[in-house]
Amino acid sequence: MTERVVIDNAHIATVDADDTELPRGHVVVAGNRIESVGAGPAPEGLEGVTRHVDAAGRLLTPGLVNTHHHFYQWLTRGMAQDSNLFDWLTTLYPVWARIDEEMTYAAALGSLAALATSGVSCAVDHHYVFPRGAGDLFAAEVRAAAELGVRFAPARGSMDLGASDGGLPPDSAVESTDAALAATAEAVDRWHDPSPGSMLRVAVAPCSPFSVSTDLLREAAVLARDKGVRLHTHGSETVEEEAFCRERFGLGPTDYLESTGWLGDDVWMAHCVHMDDSDIAKFAATGTGVAHCPSSNARLAAGIARVPDLLAAGVPVGLGVDGTASNEAGELGTELRNAVLVNRLGPHREKALTVRGALRLATMGGARVIGRDGELGSVEPGKLADLALWDLSGFRHSSIADPVAALVLGAAAPLTLLLVDGRPVVEDGRLRTADEDRLARLTRAEARRLARLAGLTG
Ligand SMILES: [Zn+2]
């Protein structure tokens, strides 16, 4: 018999096409899918109910989708504290070049734990540092996501443009073009699950225009389309990147990426801060998506992305925390607030992004960006049961009448429950699928081991 979970009495923000909200509604989950959503209590007499949640004082939203991250950076947080992107990268590349499989596994657990406890049910990771002889780093993060039970979209990254070829990373941190392509193809063949309801979809993800050769970009796009998987990279993050592209290729980042086959509705790029009207029009015309990372952009003084203009043009936009070396908290829940605040500092001021618009970015927006809006991103019958039930009953939120405003503008809200594929991953604010104290010890030990290996400590 199908097992059912019934949630009653919740304020439900469905994030459907009409932004329907049900002030005291119910959701019935059957197996790994949402069976019904409606006003008032759930129908009586349902069979196979294994759990009944009285969600009074709670807000139910779709599970959040994090569209950009670098899990391994969990071990290098708090470094290069006052740098811009290029200085930050050149400080950290030599440290990252020492990561191994156990470090990657620990860092992925830490990153995923921070995401899940902040409402994320589906997480992208962009991993692009593969030191020779370091072990199977991609498998390590797949193992971590499976253990925690988070829906996963690992993007097999790569860098082949070392300093001796005019790139930014040191030669010790890059792969050869052929090795990167072969390993990327192998990762897709081994791990990508295209089936409906998939818990694991792989993307192809050379790192950025200043760390990857033109050949690798071009060949990676061909590879991804041959295999039927999505493409992800960084684009237009800083003025320094734009200057690099203009000097080396005679083109801005968007035109350069377009020339290598990197615009399309199967592509999403992180940041897209420094875009002119023509760049935005190209993204809109091709359906290329954007992972907006407001905290990271602020931390690295990159600038403010033109999110209101991107949205007005019809560009798919999701939210991302980015790697935790540039966003130490690594929580997507608080990124909704930061998206509203940062965008209101731009030219559109208070009209830049609404509170509910921020929730949409983090849910349907993210699902669209990763090509899964048919299955994820809203609370509607037939969709996968990835649901976040936020506890707004405590003193931090209870005096705010509008639950969505309490979530987006208020303090980081604890989760009563996070369901992923119908299974509980977080309950009463704590991870259910891992021991948080063990995670704290493990990630600290691995961060210290990395610092020692990189010569930062004795
Ligand atoms: Zn990034």
Coordinates of C-alpha atoms and ligand atoms in Angstrom, one line a residue:
M1 CA 0.0 0.0 0.0
T2 CA 1.2 3.5 -0.8
E3 CA 2.4 5.3 2.3
R4 CA 0.9 8.7 2.9
V5 CA 2.0 11.8 4.9
V6 CA -0.7 14.3 5.7
I7 CA 0.1 17.9 6.6
D8 CA -2.9 20.0 7.9
N9 CA -3.4 23.6 9.1
A10 CA -0.4 25.0 7.2
H11 CA -0.2 28.4 5.5
I12 CA 0.7 27.1 2.1
A13 CA 2.6 29.2 -0.4
T14 CA 2.3 27.0 -3.5
V15 CA 4.4 29.2 -5.9
D16 CA 2.1 27.9 -8.7
A17 CA 1.5 30.0 -11.8
D18 CA -1.0 32.2 -9.9
D19 CA 1.0 32.4 -6.7
T20 CA -1.9 30.7 -4.9
E21 CA -1.7 30.8 -1.1
L22 CA -3.9 28.8 1.2
P23 CA -4.0 30.3 4.7
R24 CA -5.1 27.0 6.4
G25 CA -4.5 24.3 3.9
H26 CA -3.5 20.7 3.6
V27 CA -1.1 18.7 1.5
V28 CA -1.2 14.9 1.1
V29 CA 2.0 13.2 0.1
A30 CA 1.7 9.7 -1.4
G31 CA 5.1 7.9 -1.8
N32 CA 7.5 10.4 -3.3
R33 CA 4.8 12.7 -5.0
I34 CA 2.3 15.3 -3.9
E35 CA -1.1 13.8 -4.2
S36 CA -3.4 16.6 -3.3
V37 CA -3.2 20.3 -2.1
G38 CA -6.2 22.3 -1.0
A39 CA -7.9 24.6 1.4
G40 CA -9.1 23.3 4.8
P41 CA -8.3 19.9 6.3
A42 CA -7.2 16.9 4.3
P43 CA -10.0 14.4 3.2
E44 CA -10.8 11.8 5.8
G45 CA -10.5 8.1 5.4
L46 CA -7.1 8.2 3.5
E47 CA -5.4 4.8 3.5
G48 CA -1.8 4.1 4.5
V49 CA -1.3 7.4 6.5
T50 CA 2.0 6.9 8.4
R51 CA 2.3 10.4 9.6
H52 CA -0.1 13.3 10.3
V53 CA 1.5 16.7 10.9
D54 CA -0.6 19.5 12.6
A55 CA 1.2 22.5 11.0
A56 CA -0.5 25.4 12.8
G57 CA 1.9 28.4 12.9
R58 CA 3.9 26.9 10.1
L59 CA 4.5 28.0 6.5
L60 CA 4.7 25.3 3.9
T61 CA 6.7 26.1 0.7
P62 CA 8.3 24.1 -2.0
G63 CA 11.7 22.8 -1.0
L64 CA 14.3 25.4 -2.1
V65 CA 16.6 24.7 -5.1
N66 CA 20.2 25.9 -4.8
T67 CA 21.6 26.5 -8.2
H68 CA 25.3 27.2 -7.6
H69 CA 27.8 26.0 -5.0
H70 CA 31.3 24.6 -4.6
F71 CA 31.0 22.2 -1.7
Y72 CA 34.8 21.7 -1.3
Q73 CA 35.1 25.3 -0.1
W74 CA 33.5 24.3 3.2
L75 CA 37.1 23.6 4.4
T76 CA 38.5 27.0 3.3
R77 CA 36.0 29.4 4.9
G78 CA 37.1 32.6 6.5
M79 CA 40.2 33.0 4.3
A80 CA 41.1 35.9 2.0
Q81 CA 38.6 37.9 4.0
D82 CA 39.0 41.2 2.3
S83 CA 39.8 40.4 -1.3
N84 CA 38.1 40.8 -4.7
L85 CA 37.5 37.7 -6.9
F86 CA 40.9 37.4 -8.6
D87 CA 43.0 38.1 -5.5
W88 CA 40.8 35.7 -3.5
L89 CA 41.2 33.0 -6.2
T90 CA 45.0 33.4 -6.4
T91 CA 45.2 33.1 -2.6
L92 CA 43.0 30.0 -2.5
Y93 CA 43.9 28.0 -5.6
P94 CA 47.2 26.6 -4.0
V95 CA 45.2 25.5 -1.0
W96 CA 42.4 23.9 -3.0
A97 CA 45.1 22.1 -5.1
R98 CA 45.7 20.0 -2.0
I99 CA 42.2 18.6 -1.5
D100 CA 41.7 14.8 -1.5
E101 CA 38.8 12.4 -1.5
E102 CA 38.2 12.4 2.3
M103 CA 38.3 16.2 2.5
T104 CA 35.8 16.4 -0.4
Y105 CA 33.5 14.0 1.3
A106 CA 33.6 15.9 4.6
A107 CA 33.2 19.3 2.9
A108 CA 30.2 18.0 0.9
L109 CA 28.5 16.8 4.1
G110 CA 29.1 20.1 5.8
S111 CA 27.8 22.1 2.7
L112 CA 24.8 19.8 2.3
A113 CA 23.9 20.0 6.0
A114 CA 23.9 23.8 5.9
L115 CA 21.7 23.7 2.8
A116 CA 19.2 21.2 4.0
T117 CA 18.8 22.9 7.4
S118 CA 18.1 26.1 5.5
G119 CA 15.3 24.5 3.4
V120 CA 17.2 23.2 0.4
S121 CA 15.8 19.9 -1.0
C122 CA 17.7 20.0 -4.4
A123 CA 21.3 21.1 -4.6
V124 CA 23.7 21.9 -7.4
D125 CA 27.4 21.5 -6.8
H126 CA 30.0 22.8 -9.2
H127 CA 33.3 20.9 -8.5
Y128 CA 36.2 21.9 -10.7
V129 CA 39.4 21.1 -8.7
F130 CA 40.7 17.7 -9.4
P131 CA 44.4 17.4 -8.3
R132 CA 46.2 14.4 -9.7
G133 CA 46.2 11.3 -7.5
A134 CA 43.6 12.9 -5.1
G135 CA 41.1 10.0 -5.4
D136 CA 37.6 10.0 -6.8
L137 CA 36.3 13.4 -5.7
F138 CA 33.2 13.3 -7.7
A139 CA 32.2 9.9 -6.2
A140 CA 32.9 11.4 -2.7
E141 CA 30.3 14.1 -3.1
V142 CA 27.7 11.8 -4.7
R143 CA 28.2 9.5 -1.6
A144 CA 27.7 12.5 0.7
A145 CA 24.4 13.6 -1.0
A146 CA 23.0 10.1 -1.0
E147 CA 23.8 9.7 2.7
L148 CA 22.0 13.0 3.6
G149 CA 19.1 12.3 1.2
V150 CA 19.3 15.6 -0.7
R151 CA 18.3 15.6 -4.4
F152 CA 21.6 16.3 -6.2
A153 CA 22.8 17.9 -9.4
P154 CA 26.6 17.6 -9.4
A155 CA 28.2 19.6 -12.2
R156 CA 31.5 18.0 -13.3
G157 CA 33.7 21.1 -13.5
S158 CA 37.2 21.4 -15.0
M159 CA 40.1 23.8 -15.5
D160 CA 42.8 23.4 -18.2
L161 CA 44.2 27.0 -18.5
G162 CA 47.0 27.2 -16.0
A163 CA 49.2 30.2 -15.3
S164 CA 51.8 29.2 -17.9
D165 CA 49.1 29.4 -20.6
G166 CA 47.9 32.8 -19.4
G167 CA 45.1 31.5 -17.1
L168 CA 44.5 32.4 -13.5
P169 CA 45.0 29.1 -11.6
P170 CA 48.4 27.6 -10.9
D171 CA 49.4 24.8 -13.2
S172 CA 49.2 22.4 -10.3
A173 CA 45.5 22.9 -10.0
V174 CA 44.5 22.2 -13.7
E175 CA 43.9 19.1 -15.8
S176 CA 44.8 18.6 -19.4
T177 CA 42.0 19.3 -21.9
D178 CA 41.7 15.7 -22.9
A179 CA 41.8 14.3 -19.4
A180 CA 39.1 16.8 -18.3
L181 CA 36.8 15.8 -21.2
A182 CA 37.3 12.1 -20.6
A183 CA 36.6 12.3 -16.9
T184 CA 33.5 14.5 -17.5
A185 CA 32.1 11.9 -20.0
E186 CA 32.8 9.2 -17.5
A187 CA 31.1 11.0 -14.7
V188 CA 27.9 11.5 -16.9
D189 CA 28.0 7.8 -18.0
R190 CA 28.5 6.6 -14.4
W191 CA 26.1 8.8 -12.4
H192 CA 23.6 10.7 -14.5
D193 CA 20.0 9.4 -14.0
P194 CA 17.7 10.9 -16.6
S195 CA 14.6 9.1 -15.3
P196 CA 11.5 11.0 -13.9
G197 CA 11.9 11.7 -10.2
S198 CA 15.7 11.3 -10.5
M199 CA 17.7 12.0 -7.3
L200 CA 20.9 12.6 -9.3
R201 CA 21.4 14.6 -12.6
V202 CA 24.9 15.4 -13.7
A203 CA 25.8 18.6 -15.6
V204 CA 28.9 19.5 -17.6
A205 CA 30.7 22.5 -16.1
P206 CA 34.1 23.9 -17.2
C207 CA 34.9 26.5 -14.6
S208 CA 35.1 30.0 -16.2
P209 CA 36.6 31.9 -19.2
F210 CA 39.8 32.7 -17.2
S211 CA 40.6 29.1 -16.1
V212 CA 39.4 27.1 -19.2
S213 CA 40.7 27.0 -22.8
T214 CA 38.5 27.8 -25.7
D215 CA 38.8 24.2 -26.9
L216 CA 37.6 22.8 -23.6
L217 CA 34.5 25.2 -23.6
R218 CA 33.7 24.2 -27.2
E219 CA 34.2 20.5 -26.7
A220 CA 32.4 20.4 -23.4
A221 CA 29.3 21.9 -25.0
V222 CA 29.4 19.3 -27.7
L223 CA 29.9 16.5 -25.1
A224 CA 26.9 17.7 -23.0
R225 CA 24.6 17.9 -26.0
D226 CA 25.7 14.5 -27.2
K227 CA 24.9 13.0 -23.8
G228 CA 21.7 15.1 -23.3
V229 CA 22.8 16.8 -20.0
R230 CA 22.9 20.4 -19.0
L231 CA 25.7 22.9 -19.1
H232 CA 26.9 25.1 -16.3
T233 CA 29.7 27.7 -15.8
H234 CA 30.5 31.1 -14.3
G235 CA 29.8 34.2 -16.4
S236 CA 30.3 38.0 -16.2
E237 CA 31.1 37.9 -12.5
T238 CA 33.5 40.8 -12.2
V239 CA 35.0 43.8 -14.1
E240 CA 38.3 42.0 -14.0
E241 CA 36.8 39.0 -15.8
E242 CA 35.3 41.3 -18.4
A243 CA 38.7 42.9 -18.9
F244 CA 40.4 39.5 -19.2
C245 CA 37.9 38.4 -22.0
R246 CA 38.2 41.7 -23.9
E247 CA 42.0 41.6 -23.8
R248 CA 42.4 37.9 -24.7
F249 CA 39.5 37.3 -27.0
G250 CA 38.4 40.8 -28.1
L251 CA 34.9 40.0 -26.8
G252 CA 32.9 40.5 -23.6
P253 CA 32.2 37.3 -21.6
T254 CA 28.7 36.7 -23.0
D255 CA 29.8 37.2 -26.6
Y256 CA 32.8 35.0 -26.0
L257 CA 30.7 32.2 -24.4
E258 CA 28.2 32.5 -27.2
S259 CA 31.1 32.0 -29.7
T260 CA 31.9 28.7 -28.1
G261 CA 28.3 27.3 -28.1
W262 CA 27.5 28.3 -24.6
L263 CA 24.1 30.0 -24.9
G264 CA 20.9 27.9 -24.9
D265 CA 18.0 26.7 -22.8
D266 CA 20.2 23.8 -21.6
V267 CA 22.7 26.3 -20.1
W268 CA 22.8 28.2 -16.8
M269 CA 25.5 30.5 -15.6
A270 CA 26.4 31.8 -12.1
H271 CA 26.5 35.5 -11.3
C272 CA 26.0 37.4 -14.6
V273 CA 26.6 40.6 -12.8
H274 CA 28.2 42.7 -15.6
M275 CA 25.8 42.3 -18.4
D276 CA 24.7 45.0 -20.9
D277 CA 21.3 45.2 -22.6
S278 CA 22.6 43.1 -25.5
D279 CA 23.9 40.4 -23.2
I280 CA 20.5 40.2 -21.4
A281 CA 18.6 40.1 -24.8
K282 CA 20.8 37.1 -25.8
F283 CA 20.1 35.2 -22.6
A284 CA 16.4 35.9 -23.0
A285 CA 16.3 34.9 -26.7
T286 CA 18.2 31.6 -26.0
G287 CA 16.6 30.7 -22.7
T288 CA 20.0 30.7 -20.9
G289 CA 19.5 30.7 -17.2
V290 CA 21.2 32.6 -14.3
A291 CA 22.2 31.5 -10.8
H292 CA 22.0 34.8 -8.8
C293 CA 24.3 34.7 -5.8
P294 CA 23.8 38.0 -3.9
S295 CA 25.9 37.3 -0.8
S296 CA 28.9 36.0 -2.7
N297 CA 28.7 39.0 -5.1
A298 CA 28.7 41.3 -2.1
R299 CA 31.5 39.4 -0.2
L300 CA 33.8 39.6 -3.2
A301 CA 32.8 43.2 -4.2
A302 CA 31.7 41.9 -7.6
G303 CA 28.7 44.2 -8.0
I304 CA 24.9 43.9 -8.2
A305 CA 23.4 41.6 -10.9
R306 CA 20.6 43.2 -12.9
V307 CA 18.0 40.7 -11.7
P308 CA 15.0 43.0 -12.3
D309 CA 16.1 43.5 -15.9
L310 CA 16.8 39.8 -16.4
L311 CA 13.4 38.9 -15.0
A312 CA 11.6 41.5 -17.1
A313 CA 13.3 40.1 -20.2
G314 CA 12.1 36.6 -19.4
V315 CA 15.5 35.1 -18.4
P316 CA 15.2 32.1 -16.0
V317 CA 16.7 33.2 -12.7
G318 CA 17.4 31.0 -9.6
L319 CA 19.3 31.6 -6.4
G320 CA 22.6 30.2 -5.3
V321 CA 24.7 30.5 -2.2
D322 CA 27.9 30.0 -4.2
G323 CA 30.9 28.3 -2.6
T324 CA 31.3 28.9 1.1
A325 CA 34.7 30.4 0.8
S326 CA 32.8 33.5 -0.4
N327 CA 29.6 33.0 1.6
E328 CA 30.6 31.4 4.8
A329 CA 27.1 30.7 6.0
G330 CA 26.2 28.6 3.0
E331 CA 22.5 28.8 3.8
L332 CA 19.9 29.5 1.1
G333 CA 17.1 30.4 3.5
T334 CA 18.8 33.7 4.3
E335 CA 19.7 34.3 0.7
L336 CA 16.0 35.2 0.0
R337 CA 16.4 38.1 2.3
N338 CA 19.7 39.1 0.8
A339 CA 18.3 38.9 -2.7
V340 CA 15.6 41.4 -1.8
L341 CA 18.0 43.7 0.0
V342 CA 20.9 43.7 -2.5
N343 CA 18.6 44.2 -5.5
R344 CA 16.9 47.2 -3.8
L345 CA 20.3 48.9 -3.6
G346 CA 20.4 48.9 -7.4
P347 CA 18.7 51.4 -9.8
H348 CA 15.2 49.9 -9.5
R349 CA 15.2 50.6 -5.7
E350 CA 12.0 49.3 -3.9
K351 CA 10.6 48.0 -7.2
A352 CA 13.6 45.7 -7.8
L353 CA 12.3 42.5 -6.2
T354 CA 9.2 41.7 -4.1
V355 CA 9.2 39.4 -1.1
R356 CA 7.2 36.8 -2.9
G357 CA 9.4 37.3 -5.9
A358 CA 12.4 36.2 -3.8
L359 CA 10.6 33.0 -2.8
R360 CA 9.8 32.4 -6.4
L361 CA 13.5 32.7 -7.4
A362 CA 14.5 30.2 -4.7
T363 CA 11.9 27.6 -5.8
M364 CA 10.3 27.7 -9.3
G365 CA 13.1 29.9 -10.6
G366 CA 15.8 27.5 -9.5
A367 CA 13.8 24.5 -10.8
R368 CA 13.5 26.2 -14.2
V369 CA 17.2 27.0 -14.3
I370 CA 18.2 23.4 -13.8
G371 CA 15.5 22.2 -16.2
R372 CA 13.3 20.5 -13.6
D373 CA 10.3 22.9 -13.4
G374 CA 8.0 20.0 -14.5
E375 CA 8.8 18.1 -11.3
L376 CA 10.1 20.6 -8.7
G377 CA 9.6 24.1 -7.5
S378 CA 5.9 24.4 -6.6
V379 CA 3.4 22.7 -4.3
E380 CA 1.1 21.1 -6.8
P381 CA -0.4 17.6 -7.3
G382 CA 1.9 15.3 -9.3
K383 CA 5.1 17.1 -8.4
L384 CA 7.8 15.5 -6.4
A385 CA 7.3 15.7 -2.6
D386 CA 10.2 18.1 -1.9
L387 CA 8.6 20.3 0.8
A388 CA 9.8 22.7 3.4
L389 CA 7.7 23.3 6.5
W390 CA 9.0 26.4 8.3
D391 CA 8.3 27.0 12.0
L392 CA 7.2 30.6 12.5
S393 CA 5.7 30.0 15.9
G394 CA 8.6 31.2 17.9
F395 CA 9.2 34.8 19.2
R396 CA 11.4 35.7 16.3
H397 CA 8.6 35.4 13.8
S398 CA 5.2 35.0 15.5
S399 CA 4.3 38.7 15.6
I400 CA 4.7 39.1 11.8
A401 CA 1.2 38.5 10.4
D402 CA 2.3 37.6 6.9
P403 CA 4.1 34.2 7.0
V404 CA 6.0 34.8 3.7
A405 CA 7.3 38.1 4.9
A406 CA 8.3 36.4 8.2
L407 CA 10.3 33.8 6.2
V408 CA 11.9 36.2 3.7
L409 CA 12.5 39.3 5.8
G410 CA 12.8 37.8 9.2
A411 CA 15.5 35.9 11.0
A412 CA 16.6 32.5 9.6
A413 CA 13.6 30.3 10.2
P414 CA 14.0 26.8 11.6
L415 CA 12.4 23.9 9.8
T416 CA 9.7 21.8 11.4
L417 CA 10.2 19.4 8.6
L418 CA 12.1 19.1 5.3
L419 CA 10.8 16.3 3.0
V420 CA 12.9 15.2 0.0
D421 CA 11.3 12.7 -2.3
G422 CA 8.8 12.2 0.5
R423 CA 11.4 11.3 3.1
P424 CA 12.3 13.4 6.2
V425 CA 15.8 15.0 6.0
V426 CA 15.3 17.7 8.7
E427 CA 13.0 17.5 11.7
D428 CA 12.6 20.1 14.4
G429 CA 15.5 22.1 13.1
R430 CA 18.0 19.2 13.1
L431 CA 19.3 16.9 10.5
R432 CA 17.7 13.5 10.7
T433 CA 20.0 11.8 8.2
A434 CA 23.4 12.7 9.9
D435 CA 24.8 13.4 13.4
E436 CA 25.5 17.1 13.5
D437 CA 28.1 16.8 16.2
R438 CA 30.0 14.2 14.2
L439 CA 29.8 16.5 11.2
A440 CA 31.3 19.4 13.2
R441 CA 34.2 17.2 14.3
L442 CA 34.8 15.7 10.9
T443 CA 34.8 19.0 9.0
R444 CA 37.0 20.7 11.5
A445 CA 39.6 17.8 11.4
E446 CA 39.6 17.8 7.6
A447 CA 39.9 21.6 7.4
R448 CA 42.9 21.5 9.7
R449 CA 44.5 18.7 7.7
L450 CA 44.1 20.7 4.5
A451 CA 45.6 23.8 6.2
R452 CA 48.6 21.7 7.3
L453 CA 49.1 20.2 3.9
A454 CA 48.9 23.6 2.2
G455 CA 51.5 24.9 4.6
L456 CA 49.1 27.4 6.3
T457 CA 49.8 25.9 9.8
G458 CA 52.6 23.9 11.3
Ligands
ZN1 ZN 31.0 30.0 -8.1

